[in-house]
Amino acid sequence: MQKAPAKTGPEELRTDLAPLVTRLPKLADVDSAQWMGGILGDRSVPGPSTYWLDAVVVLDEKTLKETASLPGLVTVDPPVVVRGLKASMPKGNLRRSETLDDFFTIAPWRVEAWLAEEEGQVVLFIVGGYH
C-alpha cells in the first residue's frame, strides 16, 4: 500500500478567513475559523504542487442549518488533524457524508467535511489548487 504524501508547510495556526472563503464560497458568512495549510509532499521536488488546508470553522446559523439537514449524515470517529489544530477540534459527536463533502467542494478544491452540530462547527480537509 502506498503511503499518503506528507502535509508540509509552516506550522502557523491562522485565523484569517479570506484564504478559506476565496477557495470555498460557502464559507462567506462563517463566524470564525482556525486553520493551517501548505503543500502535499516534498517541497524540493520540482513540478506542480497540490495544496492542503485543514480547518476548524465556526459556522453561521444559516450554514449550520443547511449542513445539519443534509441527507446521509452518520456519526463517525474524528479525523486525524495536523498537530497545530488538535486543540481546536470539537469535543462532541462528528457526522459526515458525501453530501456534506459535496456541499463545500468547488473545483479545483476537494473537501472532506465533519460536522459537529452541537458545537456549530465543521472540520474541513481541503486539497487541490494544483500549481
JSON list of C-alpha atoms in Angstrom, two decimals:
[
{"chain": "A", "resi": 1, "resn": "MET", "atom": "CA", "xyz": [0.00, 0.00, 0.00]},
{"chain": "A", "resi": 2, "resn": "GLN", "atom": "CA", "xyz": [1.32, 3.44, -0.98]},
{"chain": "A", "resi": 3, "resn": "LYS", "atom": "CA", "xyz": [1.85, 5.95, 1.81]},
{"chain": "A", "resi": 4, "resn": "ALA", "atom": "CA", "xyz": [-0.10, 9.22, 1.52]},
{"chain": "A", "resi": 5, "resn": "PRO", "atom": "CA", "xyz": [2.09, 12.28, 0.87]},
{"chain": "A", "resi": 6, "resn": "ALA", "atom": "CA", "xyz": [3.03, 14.24, 3.97]},
{"chain": "A", "resi": 7, "resn": "LYS", "atom": "CA", "xyz": [1.40, 17.58, 4.70]},
{"chain": "A", "resi": 8, "resn": "THR", "atom": "CA", "xyz": [4.22, 20.12, 4.73]},
{"chain": "A", "resi": 9, "resn": "GLY", "atom": "CA", "xyz": [4.12, 23.82, 5.39]},
{"chain": "A", "resi": 10, "resn": "PRO", "atom": "CA", "xyz": [4.54, 26.41, 8.10]},
{"chain": "A", "resi": 11, "resn": "GLU", "atom": "CA", "xyz": [3.31, 25.31, 11.49]},
{"chain": "A", "resi": 12, "resn": "GLU", "atom": "CA", "xyz": [1.36, 28.52, 11.87]},
{"chain": "A", "resi": 13, "resn": "LEU", "atom": "CA", "xyz": [-2.20, 28.46, 13.19]},
{"chain": "A", "resi": 14, "resn": "ARG", "atom": "CA", "xyz": [-4.15, 31.03, 11.20]},
{"chain": "A", "resi": 15, "resn": "THR", "atom": "CA", "xyz": [-7.49, 32.73, 11.82]},
{"chain": "A", "resi": 16, "resn": "ASP", "atom": "CA", "xyz": [-7.86, 34.92, 8.73]},
{"chain": "A", "resi": 17, "resn": "LEU", "atom": "CA", "xyz": [-10.93, 33.95, 6.71]},
{"chain": "A", "resi": 18, "resn": "ALA", "atom": "CA", "xyz": [-10.09, 35.31, 3.24]},
{"chain": "A", "resi": 19, "resn": "PRO", "atom": "CA", "xyz": [-7.96, 32.33, 2.09]},
{"chain": "A", "resi": 20, "resn": "LEU", "atom": "CA", "xyz": [-10.76, 29.92, 3.07]},
{"chain": "A", "resi": 21, "resn": "VAL", "atom": "CA", "xyz": [-13.61, 31.98, 1.61]},
{"chain": "A", "resi": 22, "resn": "THR", "atom": "CA", "xyz": [-11.71, 32.50, -1.66]},
{"chain": "A", "resi": 23, "resn": "ARG", "atom": "CA", "xyz": [-11.45, 28.74, -2.10]},
{"chain": "A", "resi": 24, "resn": "LEU", "atom": "CA", "xyz": [-14.85, 27.79, -0.65]},
{"chain": "A", "resi": 25, "resn": "PRO", "atom": "CA", "xyz": [-17.51, 30.48, -1.18]},
{"chain": "A", "resi": 26, "resn": "LYS", "atom": "CA", "xyz": [-19.98, 28.65, 1.10]},
{"chain": "A", "resi": 27, "resn": "LEU", "atom": "CA", "xyz": [-17.82, 29.87, 3.98]},
{"chain": "A", "resi": 28, "resn": "ALA", "atom": "CA", "xyz": [-18.51, 33.55, 3.19]},
{"chain": "A", "resi": 29, "resn": "ASP", "atom": "CA", "xyz": [-20.68, 34.11, 6.29]},
{"chain": "A", "resi": 30, "resn": "VAL", "atom": "CA", "xyz": [-18.89, 31.92, 8.85]},
{"chain": "A", "resi": 31, "resn": "ASP", "atom": "CA", "xyz": [-18.19, 33.36, 12.27]},
{"chain": "A", "resi": 32, "resn": "SER", "atom": "CA", "xyz": [-14.55, 32.29, 12.67]},
{"chain": "A", "resi": 33, "resn": "ALA", "atom": "CA", "xyz": [-12.01, 29.64, 11.75]},
{"chain": "A", "resi": 34, "resn": "GLN", "atom": "CA", "xyz": [-8.68, 28.23, 12.78]},
{"chain": "A", "resi": 35, "resn": "TRP", "atom": "CA", "xyz": [-6.66, 26.61, 10.03]},
{"chain": "A", "resi": 36, "resn": "MET", "atom": "CA", "xyz": [-3.28, 25.51, 8.74]},
{"chain": "A", "resi": 37, "resn": "GLY", "atom": "CA", "xyz": [-2.06, 24.84, 5.23]},
{"chain": "A", "resi": 38, "resn": "GLY", "atom": "CA", "xyz": [0.82, 24.00, 2.94]},
{"chain": "A", "resi": 39, "resn": "ILE", "atom": "CA", "xyz": [1.66, 21.59, 0.15]},
{"chain": "A", "resi": 40, "resn": "LEU", "atom": "CA", "xyz": [1.47, 17.81, -0.04]},
{"chain": "A", "resi": 41, "resn": "GLY", "atom": "CA", "xyz": [4.82, 16.07, -0.36]},
{"chain": "A", "resi": 42, "resn": "ASP", "atom": "CA", "xyz": [8.39, 17.28, -0.66]},
{"chain": "A", "resi": 43, "resn": "ARG", "atom": "CA", "xyz": [8.94, 20.96, -1.49]},
{"chain": "A", "resi": 44, "resn": "SER", "atom": "CA", "xyz": [12.28, 20.14, -3.14]},
{"chain": "A", "resi": 45, "resn": "VAL", "atom": "CA", "xyz": [10.66, 18.05, -5.89]},
{"chain": "A", "resi": 46, "resn": "PRO", "atom": "CA", "xyz": [10.10, 20.21, -9.00]},
{"chain": "A", "resi": 47, "resn": "GLY", "atom": "CA", "xyz": [6.75, 20.45, -10.74]},
{"chain": "A", "resi": 48, "resn": "PRO", "atom": "CA", "xyz": [3.18, 21.25, -9.83]},
{"chain": "A", "resi": 49, "resn": "SER", "atom": "CA", "xyz": [2.20, 21.25, -6.17]},
{"chain": "A", "resi": 50, "resn": "THR", "atom": "CA", "xyz": [-1.03, 20.13, -4.54]},
{"chain": "A", "resi": 51, "resn": "TYR", "atom": "CA", "xyz": [-2.10, 22.41, -1.72]},
{"chain": "A", "resi": 52, "resn": "TRP", "atom": "CA", "xyz": [-3.85, 21.41, 1.51]},
{"chain": "A", "resi": 53, "resn": "LEU", "atom": "CA", "xyz": [-5.74, 23.32, 4.17]},
{"chain": "A", "resi": 54, "resn": "ASP", "atom": "CA", "xyz": [-7.13, 21.79, 7.37]},
{"chain": "A", "resi": 55, "resn": "ALA", "atom": "CA", "xyz": [-9.66, 23.96, 9.18]},
{"chain": "A", "resi": 56, "resn": "VAL", "atom": "CA", "xyz": [-11.99, 24.03, 12.15]},
{"chain": "A", "resi": 57, "resn": "VAL", "atom": "CA", "xyz": [-14.73, 26.50, 11.28]},
{"chain": "A", "resi": 58, "resn": "VAL", "atom": "CA", "xyz": [-17.47, 28.03, 13.45]},
{"chain": "A", "resi": 59, "resn": "LEU", "atom": "CA", "xyz": [-20.46, 28.15, 11.13]},
{"chain": "A", "resi": 60, "resn": "ASP", "atom": "CA", "xyz": [-23.03, 30.91, 10.87]},
{"chain": "A", "resi": 61, "resn": "GLU", "atom": "CA", "xyz": [-26.58, 29.86, 11.79]},
{"chain": "A", "resi": 62, "resn": "LYS", "atom": "CA", "xyz": [-27.83, 29.58, 8.19]},
{"chain": "A", "resi": 63, "resn": "THR", "atom": "CA", "xyz": [-24.93, 27.36, 7.03]},
{"chain": "A", "resi": 64, "resn": "LEU", "atom": "CA", "xyz": [-25.22, 25.22, 10.17]},
{"chain": "A", "resi": 65, "resn": "LYS", "atom": "CA", "xyz": [-28.92, 24.59, 9.48]},
{"chain": "A", "resi": 66, "resn": "GLU", "atom": "CA", "xyz": [-28.21, 23.79, 5.83]},
{"chain": "A", "resi": 67, "resn": "THR", "atom": "CA", "xyz": [-25.45, 21.32, 6.61]},
{"chain": "A", "resi": 68, "resn": "ALA", "atom": "CA", "xyz": [-27.28, 19.65, 9.53]},
{"chain": "A", "resi": 69, "resn": "SER", "atom": "CA", "xyz": [-30.24, 18.89, 7.25]},
{"chain": "A", "resi": 70, "resn": "LEU", "atom": "CA", "xyz": [-28.18, 17.21, 4.52]},
{"chain": "A", "resi": 71, "resn": "PRO", "atom": "CA", "xyz": [-29.10, 13.56, 3.85]},
{"chain": "A", "resi": 72, "resn": "GLY", "atom": "CA", "xyz": [-26.93, 10.62, 4.81]},
{"chain": "A", "resi": 73, "resn": "LEU", "atom": "CA", "xyz": [-25.06, 12.09, 7.77]},
{"chain": "A", "resi": 74, "resn": "VAL", "atom": "CA", "xyz": [-23.68, 9.37, 10.04]},
{"chain": "A", "resi": 75, "resn": "THR", "atom": "CA", "xyz": [-21.70, 9.58, 13.28]},
{"chain": "A", "resi": 76, "resn": "VAL", "atom": "CA", "xyz": [-18.02, 8.81, 12.75]},
{"chain": "A", "resi": 77, "resn": "ASP", "atom": "CA", "xyz": [-14.71, 8.92, 14.60]},
{"chain": "A", "resi": 78, "resn": "PRO", "atom": "CA", "xyz": [-12.85, 12.23, 14.43]},
{"chain": "A", "resi": 79, "resn": "PRO", "atom": "CA", "xyz": [-10.27, 12.68, 11.69]},
{"chain": "A", "resi": 80, "resn": "VAL", "atom": "CA", "xyz": [-6.56, 12.87, 12.42]},
{"chain": "A", "resi": 81, "resn": "VAL", "atom": "CA", "xyz": [-5.71, 16.56, 12.08]},
{"chain": "A", "resi": 82, "resn": "VAL", "atom": "CA", "xyz": [-2.33, 18.25, 11.88]},
{"chain": "A", "resi": 83, "resn": "ARG", "atom": "CA", "xyz": [-0.74, 18.81, 15.28]},
{"chain": "A", "resi": 84, "resn": "GLY", "atom": "CA", "xyz": [-1.45, 22.55, 15.40]},
{"chain": "A", "resi": 85, "resn": "LEU", "atom": "CA", "xyz": [-5.22, 22.03, 15.10]},
{"chain": "A", "resi": 86, "resn": "LYS", "atom": "CA", "xyz": [-5.68, 19.32, 17.72]},
{"chain": "A", "resi": 87, "resn": "ALA", "atom": "CA", "xyz": [-6.60, 21.77, 20.49]},
{"chain": "A", "resi": 88, "resn": "SER", "atom": "CA", "xyz": [-9.24, 23.38, 18.21]},
{"chain": "A", "resi": 89, "resn": "MET", "atom": "CA", "xyz": [-11.09, 20.15, 17.45]},
{"chain": "A", "resi": 90, "resn": "PRO", "atom": "CA", "xyz": [-14.75, 19.92, 18.52]},
{"chain": "A", "resi": 91, "resn": "LYS", "atom": "CA", "xyz": [-15.31, 17.67, 21.54]},
{"chain": "A", "resi": 92, "resn": "GLY", "atom": "CA", "xyz": [-18.81, 16.44, 20.60]},
{"chain": "A", "resi": 93, "resn": "ASN", "atom": "CA", "xyz": [-20.08, 13.93, 18.05]},
{"chain": "A", "resi": 94, "resn": "LEU", "atom": "CA", "xyz": [-18.94, 14.34, 14.46]},
{"chain": "A", "resi": 95, "resn": "ARG", "atom": "CA", "xyz": [-21.08, 13.36, 11.50]},
{"chain": "A", "resi": 96, "resn": "ARG", "atom": "CA", "xyz": [-20.17, 13.13, 7.83]},
{"chain": "A", "resi": 97, "resn": "SER", "atom": "CA", "xyz": [-21.48, 12.10, 4.43]},
{"chain": "A", "resi": 98, "resn": "GLU", "atom": "CA", "xyz": [-20.70, 12.51, 0.75]},
{"chain": "A", "resi": 99, "resn": "THR", "atom": "CA", "xyz": [-23.42, 15.16, 0.56]},
{"chain": "A", "resi": 100, "resn": "LEU", "atom": "CA", "xyz": [-21.64, 17.17, 3.26]},
{"chain": "A", "resi": 101, "resn": "ASP", "atom": "CA", "xyz": [-18.36, 16.93, 1.32]},
{"chain": "A", "resi": 102, "resn": "ASP", "atom": "CA", "xyz": [-20.17, 17.96, -1.87]},
{"chain": "A", "resi": 103, "resn": "PHE", "atom": "CA", "xyz": [-21.83, 20.91, -0.11]},
{"chain": "A", "resi": 104, "resn": "PHE", "atom": "CA", "xyz": [-18.43, 22.59, 0.39]},
{"chain": "A", "resi": 105, "resn": "THR", "atom": "CA", "xyz": [-16.49, 21.24, -2.62]},
{"chain": "A", "resi": 106, "resn": "ILE", "atom": "CA", "xyz": [-15.84, 23.52, -5.59]},
{"chain": "A", "resi": 107, "resn": "ALA", "atom": "CA", "xyz": [-13.26, 22.71, -8.29]},
{"chain": "A", "resi": 108, "resn": "PRO", "atom": "CA", "xyz": [-10.30, 22.68, -8.22]},
{"chain": "A", "resi": 109, "resn": "TRP", "atom": "CA", "xyz": [-10.69, 22.09, -4.47]},
{"chain": "A", "resi": 110, "resn": "ARG", "atom": "CA", "xyz": [-11.87, 18.77, -3.00]},
{"chain": "A", "resi": 111, "resn": "VAL", "atom": "CA", "xyz": [-13.28, 18.78, 0.54]},
{"chain": "A", "resi": 112, "resn": "GLU", "atom": "CA", "xyz": [-13.81, 16.18, 3.25]},
{"chain": "A", "resi": 113, "resn": "ALA", "atom": "CA", "xyz": [-16.06, 17.54, 6.00]},
{"chain": "A", "resi": 114, "resn": "TRP", "atom": "CA", "xyz": [-17.06, 16.51, 9.53]},
{"chain": "A", "resi": 115, "resn": "LEU", "atom": "CA", "xyz": [-19.98, 18.32, 11.17]},
{"chain": "A", "resi": 116, "resn": "ALA", "atom": "CA", "xyz": [-20.10, 18.95, 14.93]},
{"chain": "A", "resi": 117, "resn": "GLU", "atom": "CA", "xyz": [-23.68, 20.20, 15.03]},
{"chain": "A", "resi": 118, "resn": "GLU", "atom": "CA", "xyz": [-23.94, 20.68, 18.81]},
{"chain": "A", "resi": 119, "resn": "GLU", "atom": "CA", "xyz": [-20.92, 22.99, 18.73]},
{"chain": "A", "resi": 120, "resn": "GLY", "atom": "CA", "xyz": [-21.82, 24.69, 15.46]},
{"chain": "A", "resi": 121, "resn": "GLN", "atom": "CA", "xyz": [-18.53, 23.69, 13.88]},
{"chain": "A", "resi": 122, "resn": "VAL", "atom": "CA", "xyz": [-17.26, 21.87, 10.84]},
{"chain": "A", "resi": 123, "resn": "VAL", "atom": "CA", "xyz": [-13.85, 20.29, 10.35]},
{"chain": "A", "resi": 124, "resn": "LEU", "atom": "CA", "xyz": [-12.62, 20.59, 6.76]},
{"chain": "A", "resi": 125, "resn": "PHE", "atom": "CA", "xyz": [-9.79, 18.89, 4.89]},
{"chain": "A", "resi": 126, "resn": "ILE", "atom": "CA", "xyz": [-9.31, 20.86, 1.67]},
{"chain": "A", "resi": 127, "resn": "VAL", "atom": "CA", "xyz": [-6.99, 19.62, -1.10]},
{"chain": "A", "resi": 128, "resn": "GLY", "atom": "CA", "xyz": [-6.35, 20.91, -4.62]},
{"chain": "A", "resi": 129, "resn": "GLY", "atom": "CA", "xyz": [-5.30, 24.06, -6.40]},
{"chain": "A", "resi": 130, "resn": "TYR", "atom": "CA", "xyz": [-2.58, 22.37, -8.40]},
{"chain": "A", "resi": 131, "resn": "HIS", "atom": "CA", "xyz": [0.23, 24.79, -9.42]}
]
